[in-house]
Amino acid sequence: MASEKLYRVYHGLPVPKIAHTEESLSYLEAFEVTDDDIFAVTYPKSGTTWMQEILPLLLNGGDLQPVEKIPNWDRVPWLEETRLALVVDKLTPPRAMVSHMHYHLMPPSFHSSKAKVIYIARNPKDILVSSFYFHQMASFLDDPGTFEEFTEKFLAGQVLFGKWTDHVKSWRNTDLGDRILYITYEELIQDLREVLKRILHFLGREMSEDALDRVTDHCLFENMKKNQMSNYSLVPKDIMDSNKSPFLRKGISGDWKNHFSPELEAKFNTVIRKEMEGSGVEFPWDKE
Ligand code: PPS
């Protein structure tokens, strides 16, 4: 089971105590979502930090200043974390926020609003790898054990925000209609500029070709990795130790191939396929 010392359990989901308090979770439940709010929703390690960089730039016409001056957790805060209550008054509309919450755990005001959602999915095998290294560098997360042991925990949902399959199924089968845009981490990797255009269109925004070039370049892994406001280097080493593994680690798709044995892969696929069966949800990586 997930460590009681490090995690609290919110509606069955383990969440790290360091940023999730009873107050922050109550604040989430009572949060007044407005019609022009924009949420980037992810299962952990699917591209949250990337969206905290992308969204402000697309919303401000490509001005790099804010993302170079304000830490990501304050410029696009997490809906469920303690920082939100502290910075909410400084957010200018349209407010951009991120969340790892499952669909049914979004606040009531979200469901009755017209707020938009960008849901970013990622190959769960790459999520697992990314998370495995994150657990080694973050002292507020439990020791992942061996890769095989961590895979067992992941498949059992004894990890942050529970099962990946429950998360994606909850957000794929909603009544949000055109309020939600689905993208994948792999699409961002493959053609960042094209996906940025799709997001702009979804948000009803426009941007000059030059500004779009600038934003695309700024959001490339190697460039974003240098941004102190986004690479978590501001966090003390005893909380996040980048010598063990940097937060912006590899930024590629397919690193799972360097970590899974054929047996582990077969087991992983069997469990995930069974849980996704009948959901009507398919991903490009299902065919890999
Ligand atoms: S968290 O803890 O949930 O907020 O993590 P999250 O930001 O969702 O995911 C971290 C992974 O996203 C990668 N990342 C990027 N990849 C490519 N390009 C850019 N610009 C980028 N920014 C973040 C980050 O490196 C983590 O993936 P891995 O595979 O560990 O490198």
XYZ file of C-alpha atoms and ligand atoms in Angstrom:
319
model
C 0.000 0.000 0.000
C 1.015 3.615 -0.483
C 2.892 5.090 2.500
C 0.574 6.724 5.073
C 3.370 9.038 6.157
C 3.789 10.550 2.695
C 0.327 10.285 1.167
C -3.227 11.082 2.140
C -6.034 9.199 0.469
C -8.607 11.360 -1.291
C -11.655 9.446 -2.519
C -9.481 6.337 -2.792
C -6.623 8.146 -4.579
C -3.184 8.524 -2.938
C -2.033 12.168 -3.154
C 1.258 13.545 -1.757
C 0.761 15.264 1.602
C 3.423 17.863 0.826
C 1.117 19.767 -1.529
C -2.313 18.290 -0.743
C -3.779 19.219 2.625
C -7.290 18.840 3.972
C -7.649 22.582 3.394
C -6.451 22.477 -0.222
C -8.817 19.617 -1.006
C -11.738 21.447 0.625
C -10.709 24.542 -1.329
C -10.861 22.486 -4.521
C -14.354 21.264 -3.719
C -15.650 24.786 -3.092
C -13.676 26.379 -5.921
C -15.728 28.712 -8.118
C -14.859 27.789 -11.680
C -15.656 30.554 -14.153
C -16.765 30.108 -17.756
C -13.474 31.341 -19.173
C -11.229 29.109 -17.021
C -8.968 26.701 -18.861
C -7.750 23.433 -17.359
C -4.961 21.208 -18.609
C -5.769 17.817 -17.131
C -3.276 14.981 -16.926
C -2.514 11.754 -15.175
C 0.880 12.493 -13.497
C 3.922 12.476 -15.809
C 1.896 13.024 -18.985
C 2.961 16.578 -19.867
C 1.647 18.824 -17.075
C 4.775 20.981 -16.817
C 4.843 21.324 -20.587
C 1.292 22.712 -20.538
C 2.231 25.113 -17.718
C 4.704 26.574 -20.216
C 2.531 26.390 -23.320
C -0.758 27.808 -22.034
C 0.442 31.206 -20.719
C 2.347 31.778 -23.958
C -0.613 30.957 -26.167
C -2.876 33.125 -24.031
C -0.586 36.173 -23.968
C 0.364 36.289 -27.632
C 3.812 34.779 -27.115
C 5.303 37.155 -24.539
C 8.076 35.096 -22.888
C 8.401 37.358 -19.836
C 5.915 35.690 -17.462
C 7.244 32.169 -18.039
C 10.760 33.443 -17.419
C 9.776 35.312 -14.242
C 7.067 33.267 -12.505
C 7.532 29.654 -11.352
C 5.258 27.213 -13.183
C 3.371 26.248 -9.992
C 2.279 29.884 -9.546
C 1.622 30.880 -13.153
C -0.543 27.801 -13.899
C -1.346 26.362 -10.459
C -2.758 22.953 -9.634
C -6.437 23.008 -8.788
C -5.931 20.561 -5.919
C -2.715 21.890 -4.398
C -2.003 24.359 -1.599
C -0.538 27.083 -3.853
C -3.849 27.793 -5.574
C -5.430 29.625 -2.633
C -2.282 31.754 -2.309
C -2.018 32.830 -5.941
C -5.582 32.699 -7.229
C -6.078 36.459 -6.879
C -3.019 37.115 -9.046
C -4.297 35.050 -11.973
C -5.613 37.168 -14.809
C -8.566 35.910 -16.833
C -8.717 33.656 -18.660
C -7.164 31.699 -15.795
C -5.123 28.635 -16.726
C -4.825 25.815 -14.211
C -3.652 22.207 -14.225
C -5.177 19.227 -12.484
C -4.545 15.519 -11.983
C -8.106 14.957 -10.729
C -10.366 12.296 -12.176
C -13.408 13.725 -13.955
C -15.987 12.965 -11.253
C -13.779 14.649 -8.624
C -13.785 18.035 -10.327
C -15.671 20.645 -8.264
C -19.446 21.017 -8.853
C -18.914 24.519 -10.279
C -16.718 23.026 -13.018
C -19.522 20.780 -14.191
C -22.035 23.614 -14.405
C -19.571 26.002 -16.075
C -18.407 26.387 -19.667
C -14.739 26.094 -18.674
C -12.531 24.357 -21.236
C -10.304 21.341 -20.760
C -7.257 20.145 -22.624
C -6.685 16.502 -21.725
C -3.173 15.250 -22.376
C -2.674 11.491 -22.505
C 0.686 9.684 -22.685
C 1.737 6.112 -23.303
C 1.366 4.568 -19.818
C 4.631 2.653 -20.219
C 6.514 5.937 -20.614
C 4.530 7.411 -17.706
C 5.657 4.504 -15.574
C 9.315 5.045 -16.498
C 9.098 8.800 -15.901
C 7.386 8.240 -12.567
C 9.937 5.611 -11.513
C 12.745 8.192 -11.796
C 10.596 10.917 -10.230
C 10.138 8.688 -7.160
C 13.918 8.387 -6.883
C 14.518 12.137 -6.927
C 11.533 13.386 -4.873
C 11.776 12.908 -1.106
C 8.009 13.416 -0.720
C 7.334 10.211 -2.675
C 8.004 6.685 -1.502
C 10.963 4.584 -2.651
C 9.819 2.921 -5.888
C 11.797 -0.287 -5.225
C 12.838 -2.177 -8.344
C 11.296 -1.340 -11.713
C 9.324 -4.607 -11.535
C 8.038 -3.787 -8.049
C 7.038 -0.308 -9.132
C 5.224 -1.742 -12.161
C 3.157 -3.929 -9.803
C 2.188 -0.872 -7.759
C 1.338 1.104 -10.890
C -0.894 -1.638 -12.245
C -2.607 -1.998 -8.858
C -3.222 1.774 -8.735
C -1.150 2.115 -5.546
C 0.480 5.221 -6.966
C -0.303 8.937 -7.175
C -3.858 9.532 -8.365
C -4.627 5.822 -8.649
C -4.946 3.802 -11.825
C -3.996 5.304 -15.195
C -6.860 3.355 -16.816
C -9.436 4.886 -14.439
C -8.093 8.373 -15.127
C -8.211 8.171 -18.922
C -11.567 6.395 -18.937
C -13.067 9.021 -16.654
C -12.005 11.869 -18.965
C -12.776 10.122 -22.248
C -16.365 9.382 -21.380
C -17.705 12.774 -20.390
C -20.574 14.969 -21.444
C -18.233 17.914 -22.061
C -18.719 17.873 -25.836
C -16.717 20.661 -27.478
C -15.486 21.910 -24.098
C -12.708 19.310 -24.190
C -9.728 18.867 -26.503
C -7.786 15.601 -26.480
C -4.119 15.632 -27.305
C -1.253 13.290 -26.568
C 2.276 13.820 -25.307
C 3.444 11.889 -28.369
C 1.744 14.398 -30.704
C 3.482 17.239 -28.867
C 6.791 15.456 -29.416
C 6.056 14.719 -33.055
C 4.883 18.159 -34.178
C 4.734 20.734 -31.402
C 3.864 23.631 -33.693
C 0.901 21.822 -35.214
C -0.509 20.924 -31.793
C -0.030 24.484 -30.572
C -2.122 25.634 -33.541
C -4.819 23.125 -32.604
C -4.835 24.434 -29.026
C -5.048 28.033 -30.253
C -8.015 27.138 -32.430
C -9.703 25.331 -29.532
C -9.226 28.387 -27.311
C -10.462 30.734 -30.022
C -7.127 32.548 -30.105
C -4.877 33.729 -32.879
C -1.148 34.304 -33.054
C 1.235 35.596 -35.700
C 3.423 33.004 -37.419
C 6.491 34.660 -35.879
C 5.075 34.500 -32.375
C 4.117 30.872 -32.915
C 7.657 30.087 -34.047
C 9.004 31.767 -30.913
C 6.655 29.883 -28.594
C 7.376 26.570 -30.318
C 11.106 27.093 -29.984
C 10.822 28.150 -26.351
C 8.791 25.036 -25.488
C 11.213 22.524 -26.993
C 12.599 20.195 -24.342
C 16.199 21.428 -24.494
C 15.112 25.072 -24.161
C 12.508 24.511 -21.488
C 15.004 22.481 -19.502
C 17.117 25.645 -19.146
C 14.228 27.710 -17.745
C 14.756 27.899 -13.972
C 11.090 28.822 -13.547
C 10.094 25.494 -15.080
C 12.821 22.930 -14.406
C 12.246 22.707 -10.623
C 15.805 23.822 -9.856
C 14.287 26.410 -7.453
C 13.115 23.553 -5.207
C 15.625 22.686 -2.434
C 17.728 19.584 -3.144
C 16.409 17.772 -0.068
C 12.931 17.867 -1.648
C 13.836 17.309 -5.310
C 17.341 16.110 -6.049
C 18.177 16.644 -9.710
C 21.514 14.873 -9.193
C 19.519 11.664 -8.763
C 17.346 12.416 -11.799
C 16.412 15.764 -13.357
C 12.693 16.638 -13.386
C 12.906 17.325 -17.107
C 14.585 13.986 -17.584
C 14.622 12.765 -21.214
C 11.562 14.282 -22.853
C 11.119 11.532 -25.429
C 8.541 8.913 -26.295
C 9.471 5.248 -26.237
C 11.978 5.225 -23.354
C 9.951 2.301 -21.983
C 11.748 0.074 -24.505
C 14.926 0.563 -22.442
C 13.206 -0.592 -19.259
C 10.676 -3.360 -19.917
C 11.654 -7.003 -20.317
C 9.464 -8.899 -22.841
C 7.765 -10.697 -19.912
C 7.017 -7.475 -18.042
C 5.704 -5.846 -21.199
C 3.372 -8.795 -21.876
C 2.061 -8.630 -18.325
C 1.589 -4.867 -18.483
C -0.257 -5.081 -21.820
C -2.567 -7.818 -20.560
C -3.632 -5.840 -17.494
C -4.098 -2.546 -19.338
C -5.970 -4.132 -22.265
C -8.338 -5.931 -19.932
C -9.137 -2.736 -18.042
C -9.627 -0.724 -21.236
C -11.819 -3.414 -22.832
C -15.275 -2.168 -23.739
C -14.398 1.465 -22.941
C -14.301 2.451 -26.607
C -11.050 4.298 -25.889
C -8.108 3.575 -28.150
C -4.646 5.110 -28.387
C -2.011 5.019 -31.145
C 0.400 3.175 -28.852
C -2.051 0.268 -28.426
C -0.773 -1.059 -31.752
C 2.935 -0.819 -30.856
S 4.107 15.973 -13.105
O 4.954 15.529 -11.960
O 2.863 15.205 -13.193
O 3.878 17.416 -13.089
O 4.981 15.602 -14.390
P 4.641 16.045 -15.884
O 5.090 17.432 -16.091
O 3.250 15.694 -16.210
O 5.553 15.063 -16.720
C 6.958 15.132 -16.694
C 7.442 14.531 -17.993
O 7.193 15.479 -19.060
C 8.442 15.725 -19.713
N 8.482 17.087 -20.289
C 8.753 17.314 -21.586
N 8.983 16.462 -22.607
C 9.256 17.006 -23.818
N 9.332 18.324 -24.046
C 9.092 19.222 -23.052
N 9.184 20.529 -23.305
C 8.778 18.716 -21.748
N 8.505 19.282 -20.547
C 8.317 18.268 -19.678
C 9.464 15.526 -18.598
O 10.769 15.445 -19.112
C 8.942 14.248 -17.989
O 9.129 13.099 -18.831
P 10.412 12.159 -18.793
O 10.048 10.985 -19.649
O 10.659 11.772 -17.372
O 11.543 12.958 -19.396
